[in-house]
Amino acid sequence: MDRRKFLAASVAAASAVVTNAAGGATEGPFGETAVPLPVAPGGQLPLGPLSDTRYPDRHIESLDKRFKGSVGTGAVERIATGFRWAEGPAYFAAGRYLIFSDIPNNRLMRLLEDDNHLSVFRYPALNCNGNTVDREGRLISCEHSGRRVVRTEHDGTITVIADAYNGKKLNSPNDAVVASDGSIWFTDPTYGVRGWYEGLHGDIEQTSHNVYRVDRNTGAIKVVIDDFVQPNGILFSPDEKKLYVVDTGISEGPQNPSHIRSFDVDVGGTVRNGKVFAKYETGLCDGIRCDVEGNVWAAGGWGDPKEDGVRSFAPDGTLLGKIHLPETAGNLTFGGVLRNRLYILASTSVYACYVNTQGALRP
């Protein structure tokens, strides 16, 4: 069986069986919350290097000699397009493919690295947003309309990790990260239950917008941070001594925060010494990832169009450089054989560029 047929068979199996580690699978409506993006033949954004590309690529801006965003003889490339809101990239090294969400179109997509073949990995996907990979190579997904965090097992079955806290439904899980002890940490803002486009309108049952930790062994769900306006992207530093969480509260009004916060953390569940790590003066950032040196890479936009794309911050919060894109960026991840290819999900497209560092071994 060739690789594509094997992957297709895996997808069918994933859609067929659902198991539940939390005591009762959540039934969600199936189908689209939007229709596919209508684009005339030949009318899509062009693939390949961005316009006016010349080495060194002007889209990659260095502000500090420590910035590792450019390899010199490389450029930002658009490698896929035609989505409504692309989000949640997760790279699978064994298969050399990228899984990501097309949230309004209610599907997970798969992009093969070797020949750039694009296909649907799962439909319906319950308006998945963030995705990541656990320490055993399994897909972890945050579902808006399912209002849950799920894991796709190696045999294609789906296990529900979390769908409620204190007897009440989660709001709309957004992004997740897996610690070395196997615990799953995730954010739970309200974006996926307030309308009919990126999820299904529903009651907001959790009064605070929390960051949760799910214990690997017991399945117990614990609130670790409860003072965010809208918690969003989340990650650990490579040594797991720091937890970074984005607050996109500015989406609720200009008086609210648009920043990344950092915390000292014990992966067993203790979080302390929270402070603002990096602040956005225009727009906001969304998904975040770390490289092996502990630099934080953040996807963002929603403000000045000249600031759409990626920012890279040193562990002390210094802004090192930027990658400029023609679309608002939502999330990113490192991938490739050497973990030195940065995949960036931005509005209707997927972008990629090689960087002069490597992604941390784990998301």
CSV table of C-alpha atoms in Angstrom, one decimal:
chain,number,residue,atom,x,y,z
A,1,MET,CA,0.0,0.0,0.0
A,2,ASP,CA,1.4,3.4,-0.9
A,3,ARG,CA,1.7,6.2,1.7
A,4,ARG,CA,-1.2,8.2,0.5
A,5,LYS,CA,-3.6,5.2,0.5
A,6,PHE,CA,-2.3,4.3,4.0
A,7,LEU,CA,-2.9,7.8,5.3
A,8,ALA,CA,-6.4,7.9,3.7
A,9,ALA,CA,-7.2,4.6,5.5
A,10,SER,CA,-6.0,6.1,8.7
A,11,VAL,CA,-8.3,9.1,8.3
A,12,ALA,CA,-11.3,6.8,7.7
A,13,ALA,CA,-10.5,4.9,10.8
A,14,ALA,CA,-10.1,8.1,12.8
A,15,SER,CA,-13.6,9.3,11.7
A,16,ALA,CA,-15.2,5.9,12.5
A,17,VAL,CA,-14.5,5.3,16.2
A,18,VAL,CA,-14.5,7.6,19.2
A,19,THR,CA,-13.6,6.5,22.7
A,20,ASN,CA,-13.7,8.7,25.8
A,21,ALA,CA,-11.3,9.0,28.7
A,22,ALA,CA,-13.5,11.6,30.4
A,23,GLY,CA,-16.7,9.6,30.8
A,24,GLY,CA,-19.1,10.3,27.9
A,25,ALA,CA,-18.3,11.6,24.5
A,26,THR,CA,-19.7,15.0,23.5
A,27,GLU,CA,-21.9,14.7,20.5
A,28,GLY,CA,-21.5,17.7,18.2
A,29,PRO,CA,-23.3,18.7,15.0
A,30,PHE,CA,-21.6,17.7,11.8
A,31,GLY,CA,-21.2,19.8,8.7
A,32,GLU,CA,-19.8,23.1,7.6
A,33,THR,CA,-20.1,26.4,9.4
A,34,ALA,CA,-18.9,28.0,6.1
A,35,VAL,CA,-18.6,27.0,2.5
A,36,PRO,CA,-15.3,26.5,0.7
A,37,LEU,CA,-13.6,29.7,-0.4
A,38,PRO,CA,-14.9,30.5,-4.0
A,39,VAL,CA,-11.9,31.1,-6.2
A,40,ALA,CA,-12.0,31.2,-10.0
A,41,PRO,CA,-9.6,28.9,-11.8
A,42,GLY,CA,-6.2,30.6,-11.8
A,43,GLY,CA,-7.4,33.1,-9.3
A,44,GLN,CA,-5.7,31.8,-6.2
A,45,LEU,CA,-2.7,33.5,-4.7
A,46,PRO,CA,0.4,32.2,-6.4
A,47,LEU,CA,2.5,29.6,-4.8
A,48,GLY,CA,6.3,29.9,-4.5
A,49,PRO,CA,8.5,32.8,-3.2
A,50,LEU,CA,6.6,36.1,-2.5
A,51,SER,CA,6.7,38.8,-5.1
A,52,ASP,CA,9.9,41.0,-5.4
A,53,THR,CA,11.9,38.3,-3.6
A,54,ARG,CA,15.7,38.8,-3.9
A,55,TYR,CA,18.3,37.3,-1.6
A,56,PRO,CA,18.6,38.4,1.2
A,57,ASP,CA,14.8,38.3,1.4
A,58,ARG,CA,13.4,41.7,2.3
A,59,HIS,CA,10.5,40.0,4.0
A,60,ILE,CA,12.8,38.9,6.8
A,61,GLU,CA,13.9,41.8,9.0
A,62,SER,CA,16.7,41.5,11.5
A,63,LEU,CA,16.6,43.9,14.5
A,64,ASP,CA,19.3,42.2,16.6
A,65,LYS,CA,22.4,40.2,15.6
A,66,ARG,CA,20.9,37.2,17.6
A,67,PHE,CA,18.0,36.9,15.2
A,68,LYS,CA,18.1,33.5,13.3
A,69,GLY,CA,15.3,34.2,10.8
A,70,SER,CA,17.3,34.2,7.7
A,71,VAL,CA,19.6,31.6,6.1
A,72,GLY,CA,20.8,34.1,3.5
A,73,THR,CA,20.0,32.1,0.4
A,74,GLY,CA,16.4,31.4,1.3
A,75,ALA,CA,13.1,33.2,1.2
A,76,VAL,CA,9.5,33.2,2.5
A,77,GLU,CA,7.4,31.0,0.3
A,78,ARG,CA,3.6,30.4,0.0
A,79,ILE,CA,3.2,26.7,-0.2
A,80,ALA,CA,-0.6,26.3,0.0
A,81,THR,CA,-3.7,28.5,-0.2
A,82,GLY,CA,-7.5,28.6,-0.6
A,83,PHE,CA,-8.5,28.3,3.1
A,84,ARG,CA,-10.9,30.5,5.1
A,85,TRP,CA,-8.9,30.7,8.3
A,86,ALA,CA,-5.9,28.4,8.6
A,87,GLU,CA,-4.7,27.6,12.1
A,88,GLY,CA,-3.1,25.1,14.4
A,89,PRO,CA,-0.1,23.5,12.5
A,90,ALA,CA,1.4,20.3,13.9
A,91,TYR,CA,4.4,18.6,12.1
A,92,PHE,CA,4.8,14.8,12.1
A,93,ALA,CA,8.4,14.0,11.5
A,94,ALA,CA,7.8,10.2,10.8
A,95,GLY,CA,5.5,10.9,7.9
A,96,ARG,CA,7.0,14.2,6.9
A,97,TYR,CA,3.6,16.0,6.8
A,98,LEU,CA,1.9,19.0,8.3
A,99,ILE,CA,-1.6,18.8,9.9
A,100,PHE,CA,-3.5,22.0,10.2
A,101,SER,CA,-7.0,23.4,10.7
A,102,ASP,CA,-9.2,25.2,8.3
A,103,ILE,CA,-11.6,26.3,11.1
A,104,PRO,CA,-14.7,27.7,9.3
A,105,ASN,CA,-14.6,24.9,6.7
A,106,ASN,CA,-14.7,22.4,9.6
A,107,ARG,CA,-11.7,20.3,8.4
A,108,LEU,CA,-8.2,19.3,9.2
A,109,MET,CA,-5.8,19.4,6.3
A,110,ARG,CA,-2.7,17.4,5.6
A,111,LEU,CA,0.2,18.8,3.5
A,112,LEU,CA,3.0,16.3,2.5
A,113,GLU,CA,6.4,17.8,2.7
A,114,ASP,CA,8.1,15.9,-0.1
A,115,ASP,CA,5.8,16.7,-3.0
A,116,ASN,CA,3.5,19.4,-1.4
A,117,HIS,CA,0.4,17.2,-1.9
A,118,LEU,CA,-2.6,18.7,-0.1
A,119,SER,CA,-5.6,16.7,1.1
A,120,VAL,CA,-8.3,16.6,3.7
A,121,PHE,CA,-7.2,14.7,6.8
A,122,ARG,CA,-10.5,14.8,8.7
A,123,TYR,CA,-13.9,16.1,7.9
A,124,PRO,CA,-15.9,17.0,9.9
A,125,ALA,CA,-13.4,18.1,12.4
A,126,LEU,CA,-15.7,19.9,14.9
A,127,ASN,CA,-14.0,23.2,14.0
A,128,CYS,CA,-10.6,22.3,15.3
A,129,ASN,CA,-8.4,25.2,16.2
A,130,GLY,CA,-5.0,24.4,17.8
A,131,ASN,CA,-3.2,21.1,17.2
A,132,THR,CA,0.0,19.7,18.6
A,133,VAL,CA,1.9,16.4,18.9
A,134,ASP,CA,2.3,14.5,22.2
A,135,ARG,CA,5.4,12.6,23.3
A,136,GLU,CA,4.2,9.4,21.7
A,137,GLY,CA,3.6,11.0,18.3
A,138,ARG,CA,-0.2,11.4,18.6
A,139,LEU,CA,-2.2,14.3,17.4
A,140,ILE,CA,-3.8,16.5,20.1
A,141,SER,CA,-6.6,18.8,18.9
A,142,CYS,CA,-8.7,21.6,20.4
A,143,GLU,CA,-12.2,21.6,19.1
A,144,HIS,CA,-14.4,24.6,19.1
A,145,SER,CA,-17.8,23.1,18.3
A,146,GLY,CA,-17.0,19.9,20.2
A,147,ARG,CA,-15.9,22.1,23.2
A,148,ARG,CA,-13.2,19.5,24.0
A,149,VAL,CA,-9.6,18.5,23.7
A,150,VAL,CA,-9.1,15.2,21.9
A,151,ARG,CA,-6.3,12.8,21.0
A,152,THR,CA,-6.0,10.8,17.8
A,153,GLU,CA,-4.6,7.4,18.7
A,154,HIS,CA,-2.1,5.4,16.5
A,155,ASP,CA,-5.0,3.2,15.3
A,156,GLY,CA,-7.1,6.2,14.3
A,157,THR,CA,-9.5,6.1,17.2
A,158,ILE,CA,-10.2,9.4,19.1
A,159,THR,CA,-10.0,9.8,22.8
A,160,VAL,CA,-11.6,12.7,24.6
A,161,ILE,CA,-9.1,14.2,27.0
A,162,ALA,CA,-11.2,17.0,28.4
A,163,ASP,CA,-14.7,18.3,27.7
A,164,ALA,CA,-15.9,19.7,31.1
A,165,TYR,CA,-14.7,21.2,34.4
A,166,ASN,CA,-16.7,21.0,37.6
A,167,GLY,CA,-19.6,19.6,35.8
A,168,LYS,CA,-19.8,22.4,33.2
A,169,LYS,CA,-18.8,22.4,29.6
A,170,LEU,CA,-15.5,23.9,28.5
A,171,ASN,CA,-15.9,27.2,26.6
A,172,SER,CA,-14.0,26.5,23.3
A,173,PRO,CA,-10.5,25.0,23.8
A,174,ASN,CA,-8.0,27.0,21.6
A,175,ASP,CA,-4.4,25.7,21.9
A,176,ALA,CA,-2.5,23.0,23.7
A,177,VAL,CA,1.0,21.9,24.7
A,178,VAL,CA,2.2,18.6,26.1
A,179,ALA,CA,4.8,18.5,28.9
A,180,SER,CA,7.5,15.9,29.4
A,181,ASP,CA,5.5,14.1,32.1
A,182,GLY,CA,2.6,13.6,29.6
A,183,SER,CA,0.3,16.2,31.1
A,184,ILE,CA,-1.7,18.3,28.6
A,185,TRP,CA,-2.0,22.0,29.1
A,186,PHE,CA,-4.6,24.0,27.2
A,187,THR,CA,-6.2,27.4,26.9
A,188,ASP,CA,-10.0,27.9,26.9
A,189,PRO,CA,-11.2,31.3,25.7
A,190,THR,CA,-14.7,31.9,24.3
A,191,TYR,CA,-14.1,32.5,20.6
A,192,GLY,CA,-15.7,29.3,19.4
A,193,VAL,CA,-19.1,29.6,21.1
A,194,ARG,CA,-20.0,33.2,20.4
A,195,GLY,CA,-21.0,32.8,16.8
A,196,TRP,CA,-21.8,30.5,13.9
A,197,TYR,CA,-18.6,30.8,11.8
A,198,GLU,CA,-15.7,29.2,13.6
A,199,GLY,CA,-17.9,27.0,15.8
A,200,LEU,CA,-21.4,26.8,17.1
A,201,HIS,CA,-23.1,29.4,19.3
A,202,GLY,CA,-23.6,28.2,22.8
A,203,ASP,CA,-23.8,29.2,26.5
A,204,ILE,CA,-20.5,30.2,28.1
A,205,GLU,CA,-20.5,27.9,31.2
A,206,GLN,CA,-17.1,28.6,32.6
A,207,THR,CA,-17.2,32.0,34.3
A,208,SER,CA,-13.4,32.5,34.0
A,209,HIS,CA,-11.3,31.9,30.9
A,210,ASN,CA,-8.8,29.4,32.2
A,211,VAL,CA,-5.6,27.6,31.4
A,212,TYR,CA,-6.0,24.0,32.4
A,213,ARG,CA,-3.7,21.0,33.1
A,214,VAL,CA,-4.8,17.4,32.5
A,215,ASP,CA,-2.9,14.8,34.5
A,216,ARG,CA,-1.6,12.0,32.3
A,217,ASN,CA,-2.2,9.2,34.8
A,218,THR,CA,-5.5,10.2,36.4
A,219,GLY,CA,-7.1,12.3,33.8
A,220,ALA,CA,-7.8,14.9,36.5
A,221,ILE,CA,-8.4,18.5,35.1
A,222,LYS,CA,-6.9,21.3,37.1
A,223,VAL,CA,-7.1,25.1,36.6
A,224,VAL,CA,-3.6,26.5,36.7
A,225,ILE,CA,-4.3,30.1,35.7
A,226,ASP,CA,-7.7,31.9,35.9
A,227,ASP,CA,-7.0,35.6,35.4
A,228,PHE,CA,-6.8,35.9,31.6
A,229,VAL,CA,-9.2,37.9,29.5
A,230,GLN,CA,-8.8,35.5,26.5
A,231,PRO,CA,-6.0,33.0,26.8
A,232,ASN,CA,-4.7,31.8,23.5
A,233,GLY,CA,-1.3,30.4,22.3
A,234,ILE,CA,0.6,28.4,24.9
A,235,LEU,CA,4.1,26.8,25.1
A,236,PHE,CA,6.9,25.7,27.4
A,237,SER,CA,10.5,26.8,27.2
A,238,PRO,CA,12.8,24.0,26.1
A,239,ASP,CA,13.8,23.3,29.7
A,240,GLU,CA,10.2,23.5,30.9
A,241,LYS,CA,11.1,26.1,33.5
A,242,LYS,CA,8.9,28.7,31.8
A,243,LEU,CA,5.3,28.7,30.6
A,244,TYR,CA,4.3,31.3,28.0
A,245,VAL,CA,0.6,32.1,27.4
A,246,VAL,CA,-0.8,34.7,25.0
A,247,ASP,CA,-3.6,37.0,26.1
A,248,THR,CA,-5.7,38.3,23.2
A,249,GLY,CA,-8.0,40.2,25.4
A,250,ILE,CA,-7.8,43.2,23.2
A,251,SER,CA,-10.3,41.5,21.0
A,252,GLU,CA,-12.9,42.4,23.7
A,253,GLY,CA,-12.0,46.1,23.7
A,254,PRO,CA,-9.0,48.4,23.6
A,255,GLN,CA,-8.7,48.5,27.4
A,256,ASN,CA,-7.8,44.9,27.5
A,257,PRO,CA,-4.3,43.3,27.1
A,258,SER,CA,-2.5,42.3,23.9
A,259,HIS,CA,0.6,40.5,25.2
A,260,ILE,CA,2.5,37.3,26.0
A,261,ARG,CA,2.9,36.4,29.7
A,262,SER,CA,5.5,34.2,31.2
A,263,PHE,CA,5.4,32.1,34.4
A,264,ASP,CA,7.8,30.1,36.4
A,265,VAL,CA,6.4,26.6,36.3
A,266,ASP,CA,6.7,23.1,37.7
A,267,VAL,CA,5.1,20.8,35.1
A,268,GLY,CA,3.5,19.0,38.1
A,269,GLY,CA,1.0,21.9,38.1
A,270,THR,CA,2.5,24.8,40.1
A,271,VAL,CA,2.6,28.2,38.3
A,272,ARG,CA,3.9,31.4,39.8
A,273,ASN,CA,5.6,34.7,39.2
A,274,GLY,CA,3.5,35.7,36.2
A,275,LYS,CA,4.6,38.8,34.3
A,276,VAL,CA,4.3,40.4,30.9
A,277,PHE,CA,7.0,38.9,28.6
A,278,ALA,CA,6.2,40.9,25.4
A,279,LYS,CA,3.6,43.5,24.6
A,280,TYR,CA,2.0,44.2,21.2
A,281,GLU,CA,1.5,47.9,20.6
A,282,THR,CA,-0.5,47.2,17.4
A,283,GLY,CA,-2.7,44.3,16.8
A,284,LEU,CA,-2.1,41.0,18.6
A,285,CYS,CA,-0.2,37.7,18.5
A,286,ASP,CA,-1.8,34.3,18.5
A,287,GLY,CA,0.2,31.1,18.2
A,288,ILE,CA,3.7,30.8,19.7
A,289,ARG,CA,6.6,28.3,19.4
A,290,CYS,CA,10.1,28.1,20.9
A,291,ASP,CA,13.4,27.3,19.2
A,292,VAL,CA,16.2,25.3,20.8
A,293,GLU,CA,17.8,28.5,22.2
A,294,GLY,CA,14.6,29.4,24.0
A,295,ASN,CA,13.6,32.2,21.6
A,296,VAL,CA,9.9,32.7,21.3
A,297,TRP,CA,8.4,33.0,17.8
A,298,ALA,CA,4.9,34.5,17.6
A,299,ALA,CA,2.4,34.7,14.8
A,300,GLY,CA,0.2,37.8,14.6
A,301,GLY,CA,-1.4,40.8,12.9
A,302,TRP,CA,-4.8,42.4,13.2
A,303,GLY,CA,-3.3,45.9,13.4
A,304,ASP,CA,-0.9,47.7,11.0
A,305,PRO,CA,-0.7,45.6,7.8
A,306,LYS,CA,3.0,46.2,7.8
A,307,GLU,CA,3.2,44.2,11.0
A,308,ASP,CA,1.4,41.1,9.8
A,309,GLY,CA,3.6,38.0,10.2
A,310,VAL,CA,6.0,36.7,12.8
A,311,ARG,CA,8.0,38.2,15.6
A,312,SER,CA,10.9,36.5,17.3
A,313,PHE,CA,11.7,37.4,21.0
A,314,ALA,CA,14.8,36.5,23.0
A,315,PRO,CA,14.3,34.8,26.4
A,316,ASP,CA,14.6,38.2,28.0
A,317,GLY,CA,11.8,39.6,25.9
A,318,THR,CA,14.0,41.5,23.5
A,319,LEU,CA,12.5,41.7,20.0
A,320,LEU,CA,15.0,40.1,17.7
A,321,GLY,CA,13.4,40.3,14.3
A,322,LYS,CA,10.3,40.0,12.1
A,323,ILE,CA,9.1,38.0,9.2
A,324,HIS,CA,6.6,40.1,7.1
A,325,LEU,CA,3.7,38.4,5.3
A,326,PRO,CA,0.9,39.7,3.1
A,327,GLU,CA,-1.7,38.2,5.3
A,328,THR,CA,-2.6,38.2,9.0
A,329,ALA,CA,-0.8,35.3,10.7
A,330,GLY,CA,-2.5,33.0,13.2
A,331,ASN,CA,-0.1,30.3,14.2
A,332,LEU,CA,3.2,28.6,13.4
A,333,THR,CA,5.4,25.6,14.0
A,334,PHE,CA,8.8,24.3,13.2
A,335,GLY,CA,9.2,21.2,11.0
A,336,GLY,CA,11.2,19.6,8.3
A,337,VAL,CA,13.8,16.9,8.5
A,338,LEU,CA,16.1,19.1,10.5
A,339,ARG,CA,13.4,21.1,12.3
A,340,ASN,CA,14.7,24.2,10.7
A,341,ARG,CA,11.7,25.0,8.5
A,342,LEU,CA,9.2,27.4,9.9
A,343,TYR,CA,5.6,26.8,8.8
A,344,ILE,CA,3.3,29.9,9.2
A,345,LEU,CA,-0.4,29.7,9.0
A,346,ALA,CA,-1.8,33.1,7.8
A,347,SER,CA,-5.4,33.7,7.0
A,348,THR,CA,-6.0,31.9,3.7
A,349,SER,CA,-2.6,30.4,3.2
A,350,VAL,CA,0.3,28.4,4.5
A,351,TYR,CA,3.8,30.0,4.3
A,352,ALA,CA,7.2,28.5,5.0
A,353,CYS,CA,10.8,29.6,5.2
A,354,TYR,CA,14.1,28.0,6.3
A,355,VAL,CA,15.6,29.6,9.4
A,356,ASN,CA,19.1,29.5,11.0
A,357,THR,CA,18.0,27.6,14.1
A,358,GLN,CA,15.9,24.5,15.0
A,359,GLY,CA,12.6,24.2,16.7
A,360,ALA,CA,12.7,22.8,20.2
A,361,LEU,CA,12.4,19.0,20.1
A,362,ARG,CA,8.8,19.1,21.4
A,363,PRO,CA,6.1,21.7,20.7
